[in-house]
Amino acid sequence: MSDIVNLSFDKEAFNIIHHRPINMPVIEAAHKHDFFMILLITKGSGTHTIDFRPLEVKEKVVFFLSPGQAHEWKMSADTFGWQLMFSNKILLSDGHLWPLFSPRSNSFLELTEAQNAQLLHELQAFKHETSASIIQHRLQIVLHLLQGWHTSAYPGDQHSAKNHILNRFLIQLEEHYTEQHSVGFYADQLHVNASYLTQVCSAMTNQSAGDHIRERLLLEAKRLLALTDTDVKGIAYDLGFKDTSYFSRFFKKYTDLTPVEFREQ
């Protein structure tokens, strides 16, 4: 059902599977991984839900998953594709620096015929490679290709000062959202004032800095409710809320469900 590359180093650092067809077409229970994943669909149909957002599965589509993201899928039995999995251990640079895997990035990319052929060529080149150094560099090529195509598909000025501030804010938010919920903290980290940070976020994303903080907290709350057995009090504590009642009111205000109702649905 699949070809798995046998490497001479830590299997947890890198793995690639060629699904012919995919061996688990239905994964109904949301789950998460502690590694990055790139999934290329070469044939098939269905739905791939990433962080509670359903995305269409079809030919020549690539999906991107970061460590900790919740995902599940329902694919047709004839779905074929490639699954590339890797950890920070094998990256030549920190994975969080790749916009592909940023919390606000689109999690899927539709490829042209030429792009699909080029990506398949690069993936097939991994098949008999056992050198960690060569695999690292081949992975870097794949990431650069995908990043370029992703930027073209979702255009924006990647080098503007405002975009730089937004990206740094999102990286800081990913590191500190469980302890710091105020816009002022992140503005201080970026050496700007809170009103300017909110202005930048609103101009670039149509959402304020406060909206980004709330959305990240809500996303993690949903992940913990869906993927763990931690009680609501524990989840509130893990996300930096000192009061469980306040956390429950916060969650219901933005989802129309209590944490318990969300878990049970």
mmCIF file of C-alpha atoms in Angstrom:
data_model
loop_
_atom_site.group_PDB
_atom_site.id
_atom_site.type_symbol
_atom_site.label_atom_id
_atom_site.label_comp_id
_atom_site.label_asym_id
_atom_site.label_seq_id
_atom_site.Cartn_x
_atom_site.Cartn_y
_atom_site.Cartn_z
ATOM 1 C CA MET A 1 0.000 0.000 0.000
ATOM 2 C CA SER A 2 2.868 2.386 0.550
ATOM 3 C CA ASP A 3 6.587 2.844 0.004
ATOM 4 C CA ILE A 4 8.401 4.122 3.081
ATOM 5 C CA VAL A 5 11.921 5.479 2.831
ATOM 6 C CA ASN A 6 14.288 3.712 5.224
ATOM 7 C CA LEU A 7 16.754 6.247 6.550
ATOM 8 C CA SER A 8 20.023 5.793 8.404
ATOM 9 C CA PHE A 9 19.075 8.360 11.053
ATOM 10 C CA ASP A 10 16.201 9.160 13.438
ATOM 11 C CA LYS A 11 12.953 8.037 11.782
ATOM 12 C CA GLU A 12 11.075 10.684 13.747
ATOM 13 C CA ALA A 13 12.995 13.425 11.917
ATOM 14 C CA PHE A 14 11.877 12.530 8.400
ATOM 15 C CA ASN A 15 9.522 10.138 6.659
ATOM 16 C CA ILE A 16 7.835 9.985 3.261
ATOM 17 C CA ILE A 17 4.981 7.723 2.189
ATOM 18 C CA HIS A 18 3.653 7.174 -1.321
ATOM 19 C CA HIS A 19 -0.001 6.204 -0.888
ATOM 20 C CA ARG A 20 -1.375 3.973 -3.661
ATOM 21 C CA PRO A 21 -4.164 4.369 -2.493
ATOM 22 C CA ILE A 22 -4.114 6.033 0.919
ATOM 23 C CA ASN A 23 -4.269 3.305 3.561
ATOM 24 C CA MET A 24 -6.640 5.158 5.935
ATOM 25 C CA PRO A 25 -9.168 7.034 3.770
ATOM 26 C CA VAL A 26 -11.310 7.937 6.782
ATOM 27 C CA ILE A 27 -9.966 9.425 10.017
ATOM 28 C CA GLU A 28 -13.074 10.651 11.817
ATOM 29 C CA ALA A 29 -11.523 11.496 15.173
ATOM 30 C CA ALA A 30 -9.598 14.759 15.135
ATOM 31 C CA HIS A 31 -5.989 14.297 16.216
ATOM 32 C CA LYS A 32 -2.691 16.158 16.132
ATOM 33 C CA HIS A 33 0.969 15.459 15.398
ATOM 34 C CA ASP A 34 4.223 16.803 16.810
ATOM 35 C CA PHE A 35 5.769 17.152 13.334
ATOM 36 C CA PHE A 36 5.220 19.108 10.122
ATOM 37 C CA MET A 37 3.325 17.439 7.300
ATOM 38 C CA ILE A 38 2.934 18.117 3.584
ATOM 39 C CA LEU A 39 0.207 16.080 1.875
ATOM 40 C CA LEU A 40 -0.011 16.043 -1.937
ATOM 41 C CA ILE A 41 -3.166 14.571 -3.483
ATOM 42 C CA THR A 42 -2.632 13.123 -6.963
ATOM 43 C CA LYS A 43 -6.051 11.489 -7.269
ATOM 44 C CA GLY A 44 -9.218 11.304 -5.217
ATOM 45 C CA SER A 45 -11.868 13.400 -3.514
ATOM 46 C CA GLY A 46 -13.309 14.161 -0.108
ATOM 47 C CA THR A 47 -12.715 16.546 2.768
ATOM 48 C CA HIS A 48 -9.641 17.310 4.879
ATOM 49 C CA THR A 49 -10.534 19.295 8.001
ATOM 50 C CA ILE A 50 -7.665 21.322 9.480
ATOM 51 C CA ASP A 51 -8.248 23.185 12.736
ATOM 52 C CA PHE A 52 -12.000 22.695 12.307
ATOM 53 C CA ARG A 53 -12.014 24.178 8.791
ATOM 54 C CA PRO A 54 -13.177 21.733 6.074
ATOM 55 C CA LEU A 55 -11.091 21.843 2.871
ATOM 56 C CA GLU A 56 -11.804 20.086 -0.411
ATOM 57 C CA VAL A 57 -9.662 17.104 -1.365
ATOM 58 C CA LYS A 58 -9.010 16.899 -5.098
ATOM 59 C CA GLU A 59 -6.280 16.231 -7.613
ATOM 60 C CA LYS A 60 -3.173 18.466 -7.543
ATOM 61 C CA VAL A 61 -3.852 19.980 -4.099
ATOM 62 C CA VAL A 62 -1.232 20.264 -1.341
ATOM 63 C CA PHE A 63 -2.112 20.536 2.355
ATOM 64 C CA PHE A 64 0.230 21.916 5.039
ATOM 65 C CA LEU A 65 0.068 20.980 8.725
ATOM 66 C CA SER A 66 2.103 22.318 11.618
ATOM 67 C CA PRO A 67 2.800 20.574 14.918
ATOM 68 C CA GLY A 68 -0.231 20.759 17.170
ATOM 69 C CA GLN A 69 -2.851 21.418 14.503
ATOM 70 C CA ALA A 70 -6.038 19.355 14.752
ATOM 71 C CA HIS A 71 -6.982 17.478 11.604
ATOM 72 C CA GLU A 72 -9.184 14.689 10.309
ATOM 73 C CA TRP A 73 -10.208 13.560 6.838
ATOM 74 C CA LYS A 74 -12.843 11.681 4.878
ATOM 75 C CA MET A 75 -11.423 10.717 1.474
ATOM 76 C CA SER A 76 -12.622 8.451 -1.280
ATOM 77 C CA ALA A 77 -11.178 4.936 -1.253
ATOM 78 C CA ASP A 78 -9.315 5.650 -4.505
ATOM 79 C CA THR A 79 -7.341 8.615 -3.109
ATOM 80 C CA PHE A 80 -3.653 8.539 -4.082
ATOM 81 C CA GLY A 81 -0.907 10.860 -2.926
ATOM 82 C CA TRP A 82 2.313 11.571 -1.080
ATOM 83 C CA GLN A 83 2.771 12.321 2.606
ATOM 84 C CA LEU A 84 5.960 14.102 3.658
ATOM 85 C CA MET A 85 6.552 14.290 7.428
ATOM 86 C CA PHE A 86 9.468 15.974 9.191
ATOM 87 C CA SER A 87 10.457 17.619 12.447
ATOM 88 C CA ASN A 88 12.555 20.660 13.294
ATOM 89 C CA LYS A 89 15.509 18.287 13.755
ATOM 90 C CA ILE A 90 16.052 17.979 10.005
ATOM 91 C CA LEU A 91 15.227 21.548 8.957
ATOM 92 C CA LEU A 92 18.106 23.803 7.991
ATOM 93 C CA SER A 93 16.179 26.679 9.604
ATOM 94 C CA ASP A 94 13.413 26.936 12.208
ATOM 95 C CA GLY A 95 10.128 25.708 10.747
ATOM 96 C CA HIS A 96 8.235 28.646 12.236
ATOM 97 C CA LEU A 97 10.179 30.935 9.905
ATOM 98 C CA TRP A 98 8.479 29.317 6.895
ATOM 99 C CA PRO A 99 5.308 31.355 6.181
ATOM 100 C CA LEU A 100 3.748 28.144 4.835
ATOM 101 C CA PHE A 101 3.414 26.941 8.401
ATOM 102 C CA SER A 102 2.510 30.201 10.145
ATOM 103 C CA PRO A 103 -0.761 30.158 12.127
ATOM 104 C CA ARG A 104 -2.421 32.604 9.702
ATOM 105 C CA SER A 105 -1.272 30.959 6.477
ATOM 106 C CA ASN A 106 -3.654 29.207 4.094
ATOM 107 C CA SER A 107 -3.344 25.485 4.776
ATOM 108 C CA PHE A 108 -3.783 24.350 1.185
ATOM 109 C CA LEU A 109 -2.488 25.132 -2.293
ATOM 110 C CA GLU A 110 -3.852 24.188 -5.720
ATOM 111 C CA LEU A 111 -1.039 23.342 -8.159
ATOM 112 C CA THR A 112 -0.821 23.842 -11.881
ATOM 113 C CA GLU A 113 -0.006 20.869 -14.096
ATOM 114 C CA ALA A 114 3.621 22.016 -14.377
ATOM 115 C CA GLN A 115 3.960 22.631 -10.621
ATOM 116 C CA ASN A 116 2.464 19.235 -9.837
ATOM 117 C CA ALA A 117 4.914 17.515 -12.203
ATOM 118 C CA GLN A 118 7.867 19.374 -10.671
ATOM 119 C CA LEU A 119 6.809 18.532 -7.116
ATOM 120 C CA LEU A 120 6.307 14.864 -8.004
ATOM 121 C CA HIS A 121 9.802 14.799 -9.489
ATOM 122 C CA GLU A 122 11.257 16.185 -6.245
ATOM 123 C CA LEU A 123 9.302 13.770 -4.051
ATOM 124 C CA GLN A 124 10.321 10.753 -6.110
ATOM 125 C CA ALA A 125 13.961 11.811 -5.713
ATOM 126 C CA PHE A 126 13.689 11.052 -1.966
ATOM 127 C CA LYS A 127 12.778 7.435 -2.638
ATOM 128 C CA HIS A 128 16.203 5.801 -2.561
ATOM 129 C CA GLU A 129 18.137 8.540 -0.724
ATOM 130 C CA THR A 130 19.691 7.665 2.651
ATOM 131 C CA SER A 131 22.071 10.591 3.185
ATOM 132 C CA ALA A 132 20.730 12.899 5.898
ATOM 133 C CA SER A 133 22.550 15.880 4.390
ATOM 134 C CA ILE A 134 21.110 15.327 0.908
ATOM 135 C CA ILE A 135 17.618 14.773 2.338
ATOM 136 C CA GLN A 136 17.919 18.033 4.283
ATOM 137 C CA HIS A 137 18.784 19.924 1.116
ATOM 138 C CA ARG A 138 16.120 18.177 -0.963
ATOM 139 C CA LEU A 139 13.572 19.124 1.680
ATOM 140 C CA GLN A 140 14.805 22.704 1.513
ATOM 141 C CA ILE A 141 14.220 22.695 -2.260
ATOM 142 C CA VAL A 142 10.684 21.360 -1.819
ATOM 143 C CA LEU A 143 9.906 24.015 0.798
ATOM 144 C CA HIS A 144 11.308 26.811 -1.383
ATOM 145 C CA LEU A 145 9.257 25.636 -4.359
ATOM 146 C CA LEU A 146 6.066 25.419 -2.329
ATOM 147 C CA GLN A 147 6.711 28.753 -0.616
ATOM 148 C CA GLY A 148 7.167 30.474 -3.977
ATOM 149 C CA TRP A 149 3.984 28.965 -5.393
ATOM 150 C CA HIS A 150 2.092 29.717 -2.183
ATOM 151 C CA THR A 151 3.180 33.373 -2.264
ATOM 152 C CA SER A 152 2.060 33.658 -5.908
ATOM 153 C CA ALA A 153 -1.304 32.072 -5.119
ATOM 154 C CA TYR A 154 -1.846 34.271 -2.054
ATOM 155 C CA PRO A 155 -0.097 37.495 -3.083
ATOM 156 C CA GLY A 156 1.051 40.182 -0.718
ATOM 157 C CA ASP A 157 4.081 42.360 -0.208
ATOM 158 C CA GLN A 158 6.250 39.937 1.755
ATOM 159 C CA HIS A 159 8.948 42.544 2.326
ATOM 160 C CA SER A 160 7.025 45.597 3.477
ATOM 161 C CA ALA A 161 7.695 46.995 6.935
ATOM 162 C CA LYS A 162 4.087 46.377 7.928
ATOM 163 C CA ASN A 163 4.231 42.760 6.818
ATOM 164 C CA HIS A 164 7.459 42.303 8.758
ATOM 165 C CA ILE A 165 5.780 43.625 11.915
ATOM 166 C CA LEU A 166 2.739 41.387 11.350
ATOM 167 C CA ASN A 167 4.884 38.280 10.900
ATOM 168 C CA ARG A 168 6.941 39.075 13.990
ATOM 169 C CA PHE A 169 3.738 39.654 15.955
ATOM 170 C CA LEU A 170 2.338 36.269 14.876
ATOM 171 C CA ILE A 171 5.581 34.528 15.834
ATOM 172 C CA GLN A 172 5.545 36.236 19.249
ATOM 173 C CA LEU A 173 1.881 35.351 19.662
ATOM 174 C CA GLU A 174 2.592 31.685 18.957
ATOM 175 C CA GLU A 175 5.262 31.702 21.668
ATOM 176 C CA HIS A 176 3.362 33.590 24.370
ATOM 177 C CA TYR A 177 -0.407 33.316 23.841
ATOM 178 C CA THR A 178 -0.875 30.993 26.816
ATOM 179 C CA GLU A 179 0.620 33.555 29.196
ATOM 180 C CA GLN A 180 0.065 36.946 27.578
ATOM 181 C CA HIS A 181 -3.343 38.101 26.355
ATOM 182 C CA SER A 182 -2.801 41.856 26.047
ATOM 183 C CA VAL A 183 -1.983 43.793 22.874
ATOM 184 C CA GLY A 184 0.347 45.980 24.925
ATOM 185 C CA PHE A 185 2.685 43.062 25.727
ATOM 186 C CA TYR A 186 3.194 42.198 22.047
ATOM 187 C CA ALA A 187 3.573 45.832 21.059
ATOM 188 C CA ASP A 188 6.347 46.181 23.657
ATOM 189 C CA GLN A 189 8.085 43.078 22.276
ATOM 190 C CA LEU A 190 8.030 44.632 18.787
ATOM 191 C CA HIS A 191 9.062 48.118 20.015
ATOM 192 C CA VAL A 192 5.918 49.789 18.681
ATOM 193 C CA ASN A 193 2.870 51.170 20.474
ATOM 194 C CA ALA A 194 -0.328 49.188 20.811
ATOM 195 C CA SER A 195 -2.389 51.433 18.542
ATOM 196 C CA TYR A 196 0.168 51.104 15.717
ATOM 197 C CA LEU A 197 0.250 47.298 16.055
ATOM 198 C CA THR A 198 -3.557 47.233 15.860
ATOM 199 C CA GLN A 199 -3.413 49.529 12.819
ATOM 200 C CA VAL A 200 -0.925 47.227 11.058
ATOM 201 C CA CYS A 201 -2.974 44.105 11.797
ATOM 202 C CA SER A 202 -6.187 45.746 10.640
ATOM 203 C CA ALA A 203 -4.598 46.997 7.411
ATOM 204 C CA MET A 204 -2.959 43.662 6.550
ATOM 205 C CA THR A 205 -5.594 41.180 7.746
ATOM 206 C CA ASN A 206 -8.826 43.125 8.417
ATOM 207 C CA GLN A 207 -8.532 41.971 12.014
ATOM 208 C CA SER A 208 -7.187 43.830 15.023
ATOM 209 C CA ALA A 209 -4.304 42.585 17.150
ATOM 210 C CA GLY A 210 -6.839 41.764 19.848
ATOM 211 C CA ASP A 211 -8.814 39.673 17.349
ATOM 212 C CA HIS A 212 -5.675 37.655 16.541
ATOM 213 C CA ILE A 213 -5.035 36.998 20.234
ATOM 214 C CA ARG A 214 -8.638 35.925 20.840
ATOM 215 C CA GLU A 215 -8.666 33.677 17.757
ATOM 216 C CA ARG A 216 -5.455 31.937 18.812
ATOM 217 C CA LEU A 217 -6.815 31.298 22.307
ATOM 218 C CA LEU A 218 -10.104 29.999 20.911
ATOM 219 C CA LEU A 219 -8.333 27.735 18.433
ATOM 220 C CA GLU A 220 -6.190 26.179 21.152
ATOM 221 C CA ALA A 221 -9.207 25.831 23.431
ATOM 222 C CA LYS A 222 -11.036 23.958 20.661
ATOM 223 C CA ARG A 223 -8.009 21.724 20.079
ATOM 224 C CA LEU A 224 -7.752 20.865 23.786
ATOM 225 C CA LEU A 225 -11.485 20.220 24.070
ATOM 226 C CA ALA A 226 -11.532 18.017 20.966
ATOM 227 C CA LEU A 227 -8.223 16.205 21.357
ATOM 228 C CA THR A 228 -7.733 15.761 25.116
ATOM 229 C CA ASP A 229 -9.659 14.711 28.214
ATOM 230 C CA THR A 230 -8.455 17.724 30.209
ATOM 231 C CA ASP A 231 -11.325 19.250 32.157
ATOM 232 C CA VAL A 232 -12.500 22.815 31.496
ATOM 233 C CA LYS A 233 -10.764 24.129 34.615
ATOM 234 C CA GLY A 234 -7.468 22.621 33.462
ATOM 235 C CA ILE A 235 -7.852 24.030 29.952
ATOM 236 C CA ALA A 236 -8.622 27.477 31.337
ATOM 237 C CA TYR A 237 -5.483 27.294 33.490
ATOM 238 C CA ASP A 238 -3.347 26.030 30.582
ATOM 239 C CA LEU A 239 -4.466 29.010 28.476
ATOM 240 C CA GLY A 240 -3.665 31.578 31.135
ATOM 241 C CA PHE A 241 -7.170 32.214 32.486
ATOM 242 C CA LYS A 242 -7.179 32.493 36.266
ATOM 243 C CA ASP A 243 -10.966 32.142 36.446
ATOM 244 C CA THR A 244 -12.813 29.182 34.895
ATOM 245 C CA SER A 245 -16.089 31.074 34.752
ATOM 246 C CA TYR A 246 -14.478 33.909 32.811
ATOM 247 C CA PHE A 247 -12.944 31.414 30.368
ATOM 248 C CA SER A 248 -16.346 29.769 29.833
ATOM 249 C CA ARG A 249 -17.996 33.157 29.208
ATOM 250 C CA PHE A 250 -15.178 34.114 26.833
ATOM 251 C CA PHE A 251 -15.540 30.847 24.897
ATOM 252 C CA LYS A 252 -19.320 31.097 24.622
ATOM 253 C CA LYS A 253 -19.232 34.756 23.560
ATOM 254 C CA TYR A 254 -17.211 33.932 20.446
ATOM 255 C CA THR A 255 -18.502 30.434 19.616
ATOM 256 C CA ASP A 256 -22.134 30.481 20.899
ATOM 257 C CA LEU A 257 -21.319 27.259 22.765
ATOM 258 C CA THR A 258 -20.041 26.544 26.240
ATOM 259 C CA PRO A 259 -16.802 24.533 26.386
ATOM 260 C CA VAL A 260 -18.782 21.461 27.487
ATOM 261 C CA GLU A 261 -21.269 21.871 24.623
ATOM 262 C CA PHE A 262 -18.425 22.179 22.120
ATOM 263 C CA ARG A 263 -16.788 18.985 23.449
ATOM 264 C CA GLU A 264 -20.052 17.052 23.302
ATOM 265 C CA GLN A 265 -21.164 18.103 19.819
#
